[in-house]
Amino acid sequence: MLQIIRHPDLYRDPVGAIRDLIGDEWPKSGDRRLVFIFSTQTLLEYWEEQLLPAFGSWGGVRFVLFDGFVRDLLQEIRPDLSDLTPGGSILLLRLAVAELAKEGRIPYLAKAFPAVGFYATLRQEISLLKRAGLDPVSFGHLVRTADQPLHELAAVYARYQQLLSERHLADGEEKYRQAVAESDKVLPWLQGKELLVIGFTDFTRQQEALLHNLSSQMKVTVVFDHGLADRHELIQPTLPSGEKTQELIYSPLKAGQEAMEGRLLLAHLQQNLWAGPPGTDPPGSDGSVELLKVKGGSRHELVAVANEVKRLLAADPSLTPGDIAVVTPYPVDEVYRILTAFGLPVTAQISGSLVQEPAAQALLQPFRVILSAFEWAEMVKYLRWGGVYPPGQLYRVNPPATLAEWETTLTAIFADKEEQGACSKALLTFLARIPQKATYGQYFQLCLDWLDHPLLLDNFIPPSEGATPFLQARFVQTSFLGKLRSLVQKGLSLTASYAALEVQLADFYLTLEAMLSQEVTTKPTSWRSGIRVLTPTEARGLSFRVSFLVGLNEGVVPRLTPTGWLLREERVLDLPLASLLPTNREQLRRERLLFSYLLKTAREKLVLSCCQTNEEGEAVNPSSFWEDLIELLPGAQPIKEVETGSLIAPFSSFNSAALASEVDEKIRAALARQRAGRARNGYLGPSEAQLLRAKLSDKPFGISALEEYMTCPFLYFCRRWLRIDPLGEPEIIPSRLTEGSIAHLVLKEFFHRHRGEVLLRKSLDMYLTEIRNLVQKHYPQAEAKKSMLHHNLLVLGREHLISLLTRVVQEEVAWGEKTDGRFIPRYFELGFGGLLHDADASSTPQPLVLTAEDVPPDRPPLKIWGKIDRVDTDGAGNFIVYDYKTGTLPAQGEILSGKRLQLPLYLLAVSRLFLPEGRPVGAAYYSLQQANRLRGIWRAEAQVLGIGTRNILTDEEWTATLKNAVTAALQSYHAILQGAFPFCPPKLCPDYCEFWSICRQGIWGREDQDAAE
């Protein structure tokens, strides 16, 4: 017997509803065995929580999902059936399509590009047909007058079903079909059982047929929630065939009155949304409904929700995290991460595609390397999965293009590292086993071999002994590896009968990736009881004191399932098939029904939120559901417009006992440093400072090192002492730094040829030919036959550098004409302090020595080495110092203040070490990009050279500039000797710093916050 009951308070009062249905106690053992079938896992768990305290025990009652009940039923009636996972169904579809394409029966589908989503879409459309109760024969009959794509879909459906039957396999929808076919037989397993089907809003035709068949052997009661029976604009929960119902009379007045007390506005929304023409006027705002409009997109919206949750918990001590639900259309894992970052306890079931997991990416990586033709980035990822972490040399090589070239390169790099060399060789040997064309069986066997590869396992799975997080990671990753192995073994079994079928590697890769994308895996989360994060479907029928409904924007809510690729609504509109498939209008009505149930999840307070702008700051529209709600609210109802701060801030705070302990430890260490005389974070102790003095006091210093220290002492410490070398991907054309070095080298050789000459316009063509030849000599080359793209990019880069240096030579000719040839180049790459390699012949090993008056003995003089790009002189002993620059030029103010040391200290070096009788006229940065030499410091004599008065210094300013540079250099040097490496002062960090990821300046080391630290 099939009984259908509409209960007006099924969701609001589960205990009362069950008492109305079965009485105050469970049936006695032997009378009947109740089986409750639920639509969602969350609803099942919620009813268990509600019913156990009320009835005291389960009394032999079972709580199952519909899928679980069908699985148990099939184990009794079809034990020969094997479960086909979503990934396995993708492979079976791929085999079906391949057979039909070979037979020439699907010319339209055969032309489709086999992307990852292609077979997933076919699977969805076949599932839709099965849910509509259509077998291949029925579907083929319905589309006999349709166009070619639907005919081909019918052929694929029939072949797929044939493969399922031959192999005794059943996917999710096939299980229902098999259960319907077998359940009309007399089944002893059903004797004595009674089904109560709870909380569904709709059924597929297969599910309804199964319930009808079962009702001939047992009592089946379908209980719908009838709390929204007065909503004429909503589609009511029902069976697809529209069976007549037997309604249980039960007065909902009590529940309604409880909802009204103190929460009039919330009750008004719950009772009147989409109930037809508006009835009574809305009550005034009473705090039971809150509206948030957030700027900045979904993540900022979730941050605003987290802040609101914390505010509510702080304001009401009786409110616990378990009393709050956040219902979200956004990915649950994203909501989970943001809420937990704010220190909130969260309970959520997070699931995602297996292909996103590191284990799946590791499985795909060897095939990616082959398909990318051994592209550098893909090979590096592969080596890392195998436990070979590329050293710095690999980031500076010309990217190899073949497996043989990679073997040669890695052998040379790991020549003195035997273990790493052996590992890299083993990994390359595995790559050599992967052919461009093979059978499915061969490819799946390679997958198993890679999953069992000791290098992958040793690197992928953390050691069994270690901290708790590592042990948890071991468990999780081991489970993922086991799931992958099971999927691959299933693929090997499914393709066993296709031993002669060979496929291209690219086709196999797409098939494997599609299989992985369809497999769903559960991700581990905290076991703490906390705020429930739920999808809209999971939240239906539950109840909380406070509910947050987020994401109420157009295109997000309502979420209409996109129509199929082949089963589009307009394509089947004029076919008999149209009445069997859901329309967009029906989907919208079901979304409205679901949203109405979501409003009823709140008992005391409802918070609704939407985005006002997206991540780019562009205005976005709220959902039509939001607009319908606004019409029911009083005109004075406030809408909070929220603009959150940085998304990074919550991630910088600690939210666990371990992190809190770490912070306390660091504070104690900072205080200990203060008591030991090291006032600020970043200062080394006396013993470390003594070590620094011993190593540095006798060695010359580079000017660039001093400038680095002045920019940020911690940056200097990382680069010069820790010698951290950030690694990046290799560039197929020279970097800006490399190109600048080439430009220096070309100019050095060019001016060496013309030392002491004034460049003349009549010889300009000759000069430009020389420049071109020098650039071609020193610029990297690439053979077009190996990589045409690489060759062409290098040609473009070389021509750009030739164009740049052409302008420099042209400016040099114009400068000689402007100054009547007064100054001519004399020194190039002029070294001092021992820097003699590739330096001018006049270079000296003597350093520039800087001292200050009245200094204590622990502050020794500073010795400086350097190499000056160019010095020009005239016949009267005057000289100009130039420093070539290819990037942005420093401001003159930085030179005057002592922040930029290069030009002043170069002037002192030339005056003291090379031209003691000479007189400096100026020092300038020579911009190669702009072919300009005027940015710098100049004396009054330079005005005759055309230097503007803005750059001219008086004698007093000139002297002060040199003195400031000396003072700044000595202060930096002595601070280094004392072990002072604090962070850059707040808000003065450089725009780019390669060490930002390890710099904790935002937490520690702020020099103006010692007391707070």
mmCIF file with all atom_site columns, C-alpha atoms in Angstrom, residues 700-768:
data_model
loop_
_atom_site.group_PDB
_atom_site.id
_atom_site.type_symbol
_atom_site.label_atom_id
_atom_site.label_alt_id
_atom_site.label_comp_id
_atom_site.label_asym_id
_atom_site.label_entity_id
_atom_site.label_seq_id
_atom_site.pdbx_PDB_ins_code
_atom_site.Cartn_x
_atom_site.Cartn_y
_atom_site.Cartn_z
_atom_site.occupancy
_atom_site.B_iso_or_equiv
_atom_site.pdbx_formal_charge
_atom_site.auth_seq_id
_atom_site.auth_comp_id
_atom_site.auth_asym_id
_atom_site.auth_atom_id
_atom_site.pdbx_PDB_model_num
ATOM 1  C CA . PRO A 1 700 ? 86.361 46.089 1.387   1.00 0.00 ? 700 PRO A CA 1
ATOM 2  C CA . PHE A 1 701 ? 82.611 46.652 1.108   1.00 0.00 ? 701 PHE A CA 1
ATOM 3  C CA . GLY A 1 702 ? 80.557 47.037 -2.056  1.00 0.00 ? 702 GLY A CA 1
ATOM 4  C CA . ILE A 1 703 ? 78.551 50.230 -2.467  1.00 0.00 ? 703 ILE A CA 1
ATOM 5  C CA . SER A 1 704 ? 75.487 48.292 -3.612  1.00 0.00 ? 704 SER A CA 1
ATOM 6  C CA . ALA A 1 705 ? 75.613 46.255 -0.376  1.00 0.00 ? 705 ALA A CA 1
ATOM 7  C CA . LEU A 1 706 ? 75.557 49.433 1.687   1.00 0.00 ? 706 LEU A CA 1
ATOM 8  C CA . GLU A 1 707 ? 72.622 50.766 -0.335  1.00 0.00 ? 707 GLU A CA 1
ATOM 9  C CA . GLU A 1 708 ? 70.780 47.477 0.219   1.00 0.00 ? 708 GLU A CA 1
ATOM 10 C CA . TYR A 1 709 ? 71.325 47.813 3.951   1.00 0.00 ? 709 TYR A CA 1
ATOM 11 C CA . MET A 1 710 ? 70.011 51.370 3.923   1.00 0.00 ? 710 MET A CA 1
ATOM 12 C CA . THR A 1 711 ? 66.919 50.211 2.019   1.00 0.00 ? 711 THR A CA 1
ATOM 13 C CA . CYS A 1 712 ? 66.200 47.353 4.440   1.00 0.00 ? 712 CYS A CA 1
ATOM 14 C CA . PRO A 1 713 ? 68.724 45.781 6.852   1.00 0.00 ? 713 PRO A CA 1
ATOM 15 C CA . PHE A 1 714 ? 66.764 42.525 6.885   1.00 0.00 ? 714 PHE A CA 1
ATOM 16 C CA . LEU A 1 715 ? 66.921 42.355 3.069   1.00 0.00 ? 715 LEU A CA 1
ATOM 17 C CA . TYR A 1 716 ? 70.707 42.807 3.268   1.00 0.00 ? 716 TYR A CA 1
ATOM 18 C CA . PHE A 1 717 ? 70.932 40.057 5.881   1.00 0.00 ? 717 PHE A CA 1
ATOM 19 C CA . CYS A 1 718 ? 68.929 37.597 3.732   1.00 0.00 ? 718 CYS A CA 1
ATOM 20 C CA . ARG A 1 719 ? 70.804 38.316 0.530   1.00 0.00 ? 719 ARG A CA 1
ATOM 21 C CA . ARG A 1 720 ? 74.368 38.854 1.743   1.00 0.00 ? 720 ARG A CA 1
ATOM 22 C CA . TRP A 1 721 ? 74.648 36.660 4.832   1.00 0.00 ? 721 TRP A CA 1
ATOM 23 C CA . LEU A 1 722 ? 71.995 33.961 4.563   1.00 0.00 ? 722 LEU A CA 1
ATOM 24 C CA . ARG A 1 723 ? 72.598 34.040 0.790   1.00 0.00 ? 723 ARG A CA 1
ATOM 25 C CA . ILE A 1 724 ? 69.021 33.088 0.034   1.00 0.00 ? 724 ILE A CA 1
ATOM 26 C CA . ASP A 1 725 ? 68.693 32.822 -3.714  1.00 0.00 ? 725 ASP A CA 1
ATOM 27 C CA . PRO A 1 726 ? 65.025 33.019 -4.741  1.00 0.00 ? 726 PRO A CA 1
ATOM 28 C CA . LEU A 1 727 ? 64.364 30.690 -7.623  1.00 0.00 ? 727 LEU A CA 1
ATOM 29 C CA . GLY A 1 728 ? 62.193 31.532 -10.576 1.00 0.00 ? 728 GLY A CA 1
ATOM 30 C CA . GLU A 1 729 ? 61.343 29.944 -13.858 1.00 0.00 ? 729 GLU A CA 1
ATOM 31 C CA . PRO A 1 730 ? 63.966 30.420 -16.552 1.00 0.00 ? 730 PRO A CA 1
ATOM 32 C CA . GLU A 1 731 ? 63.335 33.115 -19.124 1.00 0.00 ? 731 GLU A CA 1
ATOM 33 C CA . ILE A 1 732 ? 63.687 32.183 -22.751 1.00 0.00 ? 732 ILE A CA 1
ATOM 34 C CA . ILE A 1 733 ? 65.018 35.673 -23.501 1.00 0.00 ? 733 ILE A CA 1
ATOM 35 C CA . PRO A 1 734 ? 67.580 37.547 -21.388 1.00 0.00 ? 734 PRO A CA 1
ATOM 36 C CA . SER A 1 735 ? 66.203 39.245 -18.293 1.00 0.00 ? 735 SER A CA 1
ATOM 37 C CA . ARG A 1 736 ? 66.485 42.988 -17.850 1.00 0.00 ? 736 ARG A CA 1
ATOM 38 C CA . LEU A 1 737 ? 69.503 42.462 -15.592 1.00 0.00 ? 737 LEU A CA 1
ATOM 39 C CA . THR A 1 738 ? 71.212 40.207 -18.135 1.00 0.00 ? 738 THR A CA 1
ATOM 40 C CA . GLU A 1 739 ? 70.428 42.601 -20.973 1.00 0.00 ? 739 GLU A CA 1
ATOM 41 C CA . GLY A 1 740 ? 71.895 45.449 -18.918 1.00 0.00 ? 740 GLY A CA 1
ATOM 42 C CA . SER A 1 741 ? 75.124 43.474 -18.482 1.00 0.00 ? 741 SER A CA 1
ATOM 43 C CA . ILE A 1 742 ? 75.301 42.893 -22.236 1.00 0.00 ? 742 ILE A CA 1
ATOM 44 C CA . ALA A 1 743 ? 74.780 46.617 -22.846 1.00 0.00 ? 743 ALA A CA 1
ATOM 45 C CA . HIS A 1 744 ? 77.633 47.445 -20.422 1.00 0.00 ? 744 HIS A CA 1
ATOM 46 C CA . LEU A 1 745 ? 79.930 44.992 -22.182 1.00 0.00 ? 745 LEU A CA 1
ATOM 47 C CA . VAL A 1 746 ? 79.107 46.329 -25.660 1.00 0.00 ? 746 VAL A CA 1
ATOM 48 C CA . LEU A 1 747 ? 79.662 49.958 -24.621 1.00 0.00 ? 747 LEU A CA 1
ATOM 49 C CA . LYS A 1 748 ? 82.912 49.055 -22.887 1.00 0.00 ? 748 LYS A CA 1
ATOM 50 C CA . GLU A 1 749 ? 84.342 47.386 -26.024 1.00 0.00 ? 749 GLU A CA 1
ATOM 51 C CA . PHE A 1 750 ? 83.024 50.152 -28.290 1.00 0.00 ? 750 PHE A CA 1
ATOM 52 C CA . PHE A 1 751 ? 84.541 53.014 -26.309 1.00 0.00 ? 751 PHE A CA 1
ATOM 53 C CA . HIS A 1 752 ? 87.788 51.100 -25.797 1.00 0.00 ? 752 HIS A CA 1
ATOM 54 C CA . ARG A 1 753 ? 88.170 51.205 -29.563 1.00 0.00 ? 753 ARG A CA 1
ATOM 55 C CA . HIS A 1 754 ? 87.555 54.961 -29.527 1.00 0.00 ? 754 HIS A CA 1
ATOM 56 C CA . ARG A 1 755 ? 89.350 55.895 -26.299 1.00 0.00 ? 755 ARG A CA 1
ATOM 57 C CA . GLY A 1 756 ? 90.413 59.541 -26.380 1.00 0.00 ? 756 GLY A CA 1
ATOM 58 C CA . GLU A 1 757 ? 88.339 60.278 -29.493 1.00 0.00 ? 757 GLU A CA 1
ATOM 59 C CA . VAL A 1 758 ? 85.461 62.673 -30.044 1.00 0.00 ? 758 VAL A CA 1
ATOM 60 C CA . LEU A 1 759 ? 82.768 60.835 -31.940 1.00 0.00 ? 759 LEU A CA 1
ATOM 61 C CA . LEU A 1 760 ? 82.037 62.562 -35.255 1.00 0.00 ? 760 LEU A CA 1
ATOM 62 C CA . ARG A 1 761 ? 78.774 62.627 -37.181 1.00 0.00 ? 761 ARG A CA 1
ATOM 63 C CA . LYS A 1 762 ? 80.453 61.772 -40.455 1.00 0.00 ? 762 LYS A CA 1
ATOM 64 C CA . SER A 1 763 ? 81.483 58.419 -38.975 1.00 0.00 ? 763 SER A CA 1
ATOM 65 C CA . LEU A 1 764 ? 78.080 57.671 -37.439 1.00 0.00 ? 764 LEU A CA 1
ATOM 66 C CA . ASP A 1 765 ? 77.251 54.854 -39.867 1.00 0.00 ? 765 ASP A CA 1
ATOM 67 C CA . MET A 1 766 ? 80.519 53.145 -39.022 1.00 0.00 ? 766 MET A CA 1
ATOM 68 C CA . TYR A 1 767 ? 79.812 53.479 -35.283 1.00 0.00 ? 767 TYR A CA 1
ATOM 69 C CA . LEU A 1 768 ? 76.332 51.948 -35.674 1.00 0.00 ? 768 LEU A CA 1
#
